[in-house]
CSV table of C-alpha atoms in Angstrom, one decimal:
chain,number,residue,atom,x,y,z
A,1,MET,CA,-22.8,-19.6,-31.4
A,2,VAL,CA,-19.3,-18.1,-31.5
A,3,ALA,CA,-20.5,-14.7,-31.2
A,4,SER,CA,-23.0,-15.1,-28.5
A,5,THR,CA,-20.1,-16.4,-26.3
A,6,GLN,CA,-17.6,-13.9,-27.1
A,7,ALA,CA,-20.5,-11.2,-26.0
A,8,LEU,CA,-21.2,-13.2,-23.1
A,9,SER,CA,-17.4,-13.3,-21.9
A,10,VAL,CA,-17.5,-9.3,-22.3
A,11,GLN,CA,-20.2,-8.8,-19.5
A,12,LEU,CA,-18.8,-11.1,-17.4
A,13,PRO,CA,-17.1,-9.5,-13.9
A,14,LYS,CA,-13.6,-8.9,-13.9
A,15,THR,CA,-11.5,-11.3,-11.8
A,16,ARG,CA,-8.7,-10.1,-9.5
A,17,VAL,CA,-6.5,-12.0,-7.1
A,18,HIS,CA,-3.4,-11.0,-5.0
A,19,THR,CA,0.0,-12.7,-5.0
A,20,GLN,CA,2.6,-12.8,-2.2
A,21,GLY,CA,6.1,-14.2,-1.6
A,22,ASN,CA,9.4,-14.0,0.6
A,23,ASN,CA,11.6,-12.6,-2.3
A,24,PRO,CA,11.2,-9.3,-4.1
A,25,THR,CA,11.1,-10.8,-7.5
A,26,VAL,CA,7.3,-11.3,-6.5
A,27,LEU,CA,6.6,-7.9,-7.3
A,28,THR,CA,6.7,-8.4,-10.9
A,29,ASP,CA,3.4,-10.0,-10.8
A,30,ILE,CA,1.9,-6.8,-10.8
A,31,PHE,CA,1.8,-6.9,-14.6
A,32,LYS,CA,-0.7,-9.8,-14.6
A,33,ASP,CA,-3.9,-8.7,-15.7
A,34,HIS,CA,-5.6,-10.6,-13.0
A,35,VAL,CA,-3.5,-9.4,-10.1
A,36,ASN,CA,-4.5,-6.3,-8.2
A,37,MET,CA,-2.3,-6.5,-5.2
A,38,VAL,CA,1.2,-8.2,-4.8
A,39,VAL,CA,2.9,-8.6,-1.3
A,40,TRP,CA,6.7,-9.1,-0.7
A,41,ARG,CA,6.4,-10.6,2.8
A,42,ARG,CA,9.2,-9.0,4.5
A,43,GLU,CA,10.2,-9.3,8.1
A,44,LEU,CA,12.2,-6.5,10.2
A,45,SER,CA,14.4,-7.4,12.9
A,46,ALA,CA,13.2,-6.8,16.6
A,47,ASP,CA,15.9,-4.3,17.2
A,48,LEU,CA,14.9,-2.2,14.3
A,49,LEU,CA,11.3,-2.2,15.3
A,50,THR,CA,12.0,-1.2,19.0
A,51,ALA,CA,14.1,1.6,17.6
A,52,ILE,CA,11.5,3.1,15.5
A,53,ASP,CA,8.8,2.8,17.8
A,54,ARG,CA,11.0,4.5,20.4
A,55,TYR,CA,11.8,7.3,17.8
A,56,ILE,CA,8.4,8.0,16.3
A,57,SER,CA,6.9,8.3,20.3
A,58,GLU,CA,9.5,11.5,20.5
A,59,ASN,CA,8.7,12.3,16.7
A,60,SER,CA,5.2,12.3,16.1
A,61,GLY,CA,5.3,15.3,13.8
A,62,LEU,CA,7.1,13.3,11.1
A,63,ASN,CA,5.6,14.2,7.9
A,64,ILE,CA,8.0,14.0,4.5
A,65,THR,CA,6.3,14.5,1.4
A,66,LYS,CA,8.6,15.1,-1.9
A,67,SER,CA,8.9,14.2,-5.2
A,68,VAL,CA,12.7,12.7,-5.4
A,69,GLU,CA,14.7,11.2,-8.3
A,70,ALA,CA,15.1,7.8,-8.2
A,71,GLN,CA,18.7,8.0,-9.4
A,72,SER,CA,19.9,10.3,-6.7
A,73,ILE,CA,17.5,8.6,-3.8
A,74,GLU,CA,20.6,8.4,-1.5
A,75,THR,CA,21.4,12.4,-1.8
A,76,GLU,CA,17.6,12.9,-1.3
A,77,LEU,CA,17.6,10.9,1.9
A,78,GLU,CA,20.7,13.0,3.3
A,79,ASP,CA,18.6,15.3,5.7
A,80,VAL,CA,15.7,12.8,6.4
A,81,LEU,CA,15.6,11.3,9.8
A,82,SER,CA,18.9,12.9,10.4
A,83,ASP,CA,18.7,12.2,14.2
A,84,ALA,CA,17.7,8.7,14.2
A,85,PRO,CA,19.9,5.7,15.3
A,86,PHE,CA,18.8,3.5,12.6
A,87,LYS,CA,18.8,6.0,9.9
A,88,ALA,CA,21.4,4.2,7.8
A,89,GLN,CA,19.5,1.1,8.0
A,90,LEU,CA,16.3,2.8,7.1
A,91,ASP,CA,17.6,4.9,4.3
A,92,GLU,CA,19.1,1.8,2.7
A,93,MET,CA,15.7,-0.1,2.8
A,94,ILE,CA,13.9,3.2,1.6
A,95,ALA,CA,16.4,3.5,-1.5
A,96,GLU,CA,15.9,-0.1,-2.3
A,97,GLN,CA,12.3,0.2,-2.7
A,98,VAL,CA,12.7,3.4,-4.6
A,99,ALA,CA,15.0,1.3,-7.1
A,100,MET,CA,12.6,-1.3,-7.3
A,101,PHE,CA,9.5,0.9,-8.0
A,102,ALA,CA,11.3,3.1,-10.5
A,103,CYS,CA,12.8,-0.1,-12.5
A,104,LEU,CA,9.3,-1.7,-12.5
A,105,PHE,CA,7.7,1.3,-14.0
A,106,GLU,CA,10.3,3.2,-15.8
A,107,LEU,CA,10.1,6.1,-13.6
A,108,LYS,CA,12.7,8.8,-13.1
A,109,TYR,CA,10.6,10.9,-10.7
A,110,ILE,CA,8.8,9.1,-7.8
A,111,GLY,CA,6.4,10.7,-5.3
A,112,LEU,CA,7.6,9.8,-1.7
A,113,ARG,CA,5.6,10.1,1.7
A,114,LEU,CA,7.2,9.0,5.0
A,115,LYS,CA,4.6,9.8,7.7
A,116,VAL,CA,3.9,9.1,11.5
A,117,LEU,CA,0.2,8.6,11.9
A,118,GLU,CA,-1.2,8.8,15.0
A,119,HIS,CA,-5.2,8.3,13.8
A,120,ALA,CA,-6.4,6.5,10.8
A,121,MET,CA,-5.3,8.5,7.7
A,122,CYS,CA,-7.9,6.8,5.6
A,123,PRO,CA,-10.5,5.0,7.7
A,124,ARG,CA,-12.8,3.9,5.4
A,125,PHE,CA,-12.3,1.3,2.5
A,126,HIS,CA,-11.6,3.1,-0.5
A,127,VAL,CA,-9.8,2.5,-3.9
A,128,ASP,CA,-7.1,4.8,-5.1
A,129,LYS,CA,-7.2,7.0,-8.3
A,130,VAL,CA,-3.5,6.1,-9.2
A,131,PRO,CA,-2.0,3.5,-11.6
A,132,CYS,CA,0.0,1.8,-8.8
A,133,ARG,CA,1.1,2.7,-5.2
A,134,LEU,CA,3.6,1.0,-3.1
A,135,ILE,CA,2.8,0.9,0.5
A,136,THR,CA,5.0,-0.3,3.5
A,137,THR,CA,4.6,-0.2,7.4
A,138,PHE,CA,7.6,0.2,9.3
A,139,SER,CA,6.0,0.6,12.7
A,140,GLY,CA,2.3,-0.3,14.0
A,141,PRO,CA,-0.2,-2.2,12.3
A,142,GLY,CA,-0.3,-2.8,8.6
A,143,THR,CA,-2.8,-1.5,5.9
A,144,GLN,CA,-6.1,-3.5,5.7
A,145,TRP,CA,-7.7,-4.8,2.6
A,146,LEU,CA,-10.6,-6.7,0.8
A,147,ALA,CA,-10.3,-9.5,-1.6
A,148,HIS,CA,-12.4,-8.3,-4.8
A,149,ASP,CA,-14.7,-11.0,-4.8
A,150,ALA,CA,-15.2,-10.0,-1.3
A,151,VAL,CA,-16.3,-6.2,-2.1
A,152,GLN,CA,-19.8,-4.8,-3.2
A,153,ARG,CA,-18.3,-2.0,-4.8
A,154,GLU,CA,-21.4,0.0,-5.4
A,155,LYS,CA,-21.1,0.7,-1.4
A,156,LEU,CA,-17.9,2.4,-2.0
A,157,GLY,CA,-17.5,6.1,-1.4
A,158,GLY,CA,-20.4,8.5,-1.0
A,159,VAL,CA,-23.4,6.0,-1.8
A,160,SER,CA,-23.1,4.7,1.8
A,161,LYS,CA,-21.3,7.8,3.5
A,162,HIS,CA,-24.3,7.8,6.1
A,163,LEU,CA,-23.3,4.4,7.2
A,164,SER,CA,-19.8,3.1,8.5
A,165,ASP,CA,-18.1,0.2,6.4
A,166,GLU,CA,-19.3,-2.5,9.1
A,167,GLU,CA,-22.9,-1.4,8.4
A,168,SER,CA,-23.1,-0.6,4.6
A,169,GLY,CA,-23.0,-3.9,3.3
A,170,LEU,CA,-19.4,-3.4,1.8
A,171,TYR,CA,-18.3,-6.9,2.8
A,172,THR,CA,-20.6,-9.4,4.3
A,173,ASP,CA,-18.3,-10.6,7.4
A,174,ALA,CA,-15.5,-9.2,9.2
A,175,SER,CA,-13.5,-12.3,8.4
A,176,HIS,CA,-13.2,-10.9,4.7
A,177,ILE,CA,-10.6,-8.2,6.3
A,178,LYS,CA,-7.3,-9.1,5.6
A,179,GLN,CA,-4.2,-7.2,6.9
A,180,LEU,CA,-0.8,-6.7,5.9
A,181,ASN,CA,2.2,-7.2,8.3
A,182,THR,CA,4.4,-4.8,9.4
A,183,GLY,CA,7.4,-5.0,7.2
A,184,ASP,CA,5.4,-6.2,4.2
A,185,VAL,CA,6.0,-4.3,0.8
A,186,ALA,CA,2.9,-4.1,-1.2
A,187,LEU,CA,2.0,-2.9,-4.6
A,188,LEU,CA,-1.6,-1.8,-4.9
A,189,LYS,CA,-3.2,-1.5,-8.4
A,190,GLY,CA,-5.4,1.5,-8.8
A,191,GLU,CA,-8.2,2.8,-10.9
A,192,LEU,CA,-6.0,4.2,-13.3
A,193,TRP,CA,-4.0,1.2,-14.5
A,194,GLU,CA,-4.9,0.5,-17.9
A,195,GLY,CA,-7.3,-2.3,-17.9
A,196,ASN,CA,-8.3,-2.4,-13.9
A,197,GLU,CA,-11.1,0.1,-14.1
A,198,GLY,CA,-13.5,-1.1,-11.6
A,199,ALA,CA,-11.2,-3.4,-9.9
A,200,GLY,CA,-8.5,-1.3,-7.8
A,201,LEU,CA,-7.7,-2.9,-4.7
A,202,VAL,CA,-10.1,-1.9,-1.9
A,203,HIS,CA,-8.1,-1.1,1.2
A,204,ARG,CA,-8.2,1.3,4.2
A,205,SER,CA,-5.9,2.4,7.3
A,206,PRO,CA,-6.4,0.3,10.4
A,207,ALA,CA,-7.9,1.9,13.5
A,208,LEU,CA,-5.0,2.8,16.1
A,209,ALA,CA,-5.3,2.5,20.0
A,210,GLN,CA,-4.9,5.5,22.2
A,211,ASN,CA,-0.8,6.5,21.9
A,212,GLN,CA,-0.4,4.0,19.0
A,213,ARG,CA,1.5,5.2,16.2
A,214,ARG,CA,2.5,3.8,12.5
A,215,LEU,CA,5.4,4.6,10.3
A,216,ILE,CA,4.5,4.4,6.9
A,217,LEU,CA,6.3,4.7,3.7
A,218,THR,CA,4.3,5.1,0.2
A,219,LEU,CA,5.6,5.7,-3.3
A,220,ASP,CA,3.6,6.6,-6.2
A,221,PHE,CA,4.3,7.6,-9.8
A,222,GLY,CA,5.9,11.3,-9.7
């Protein structure tokens, strides 16, 4: 009887949830097996948001992708946004996030991307083939995502490529689509996290209105 119970438990679908909090210490929840996203709820000042919006409206080509050494992040950022009036404030936030990411996962090098988007970079729901990714939106709408139990995973990717996410049956109701706030710092557990195969967080870039832009930061294992 014990053996059959154990066999049944192996076949049960994985359960995954997200956690959130107003303190960066919540990010350590990413190490819990049943968690596939953690969100540090962080609000940016109105003055900073206005300054960033103005800057990216004039610098839509901003696209920085580089591998950075976590211990030298201040030096790595010296030539980034050198003409931006909010440089010092944004540099401080980026350096903080790099330091936290490096500390959490014991990384020396980190893949950093800071990019202005004028359209949805990944418009379809998908999972990342990475262990874990940090993402934050400094301007514009935040990343959209679906809870694990709201997804029909067999509809992901090429299986339904001729149908939109809305038509494919990937989710059953538009109310299932959740969205990060501007300023939130999120850790998204991917498919390459050991033990998380088939349970990576399903997410996509939000659609942008005409002339709308986003400024996003992502961090990956270097």
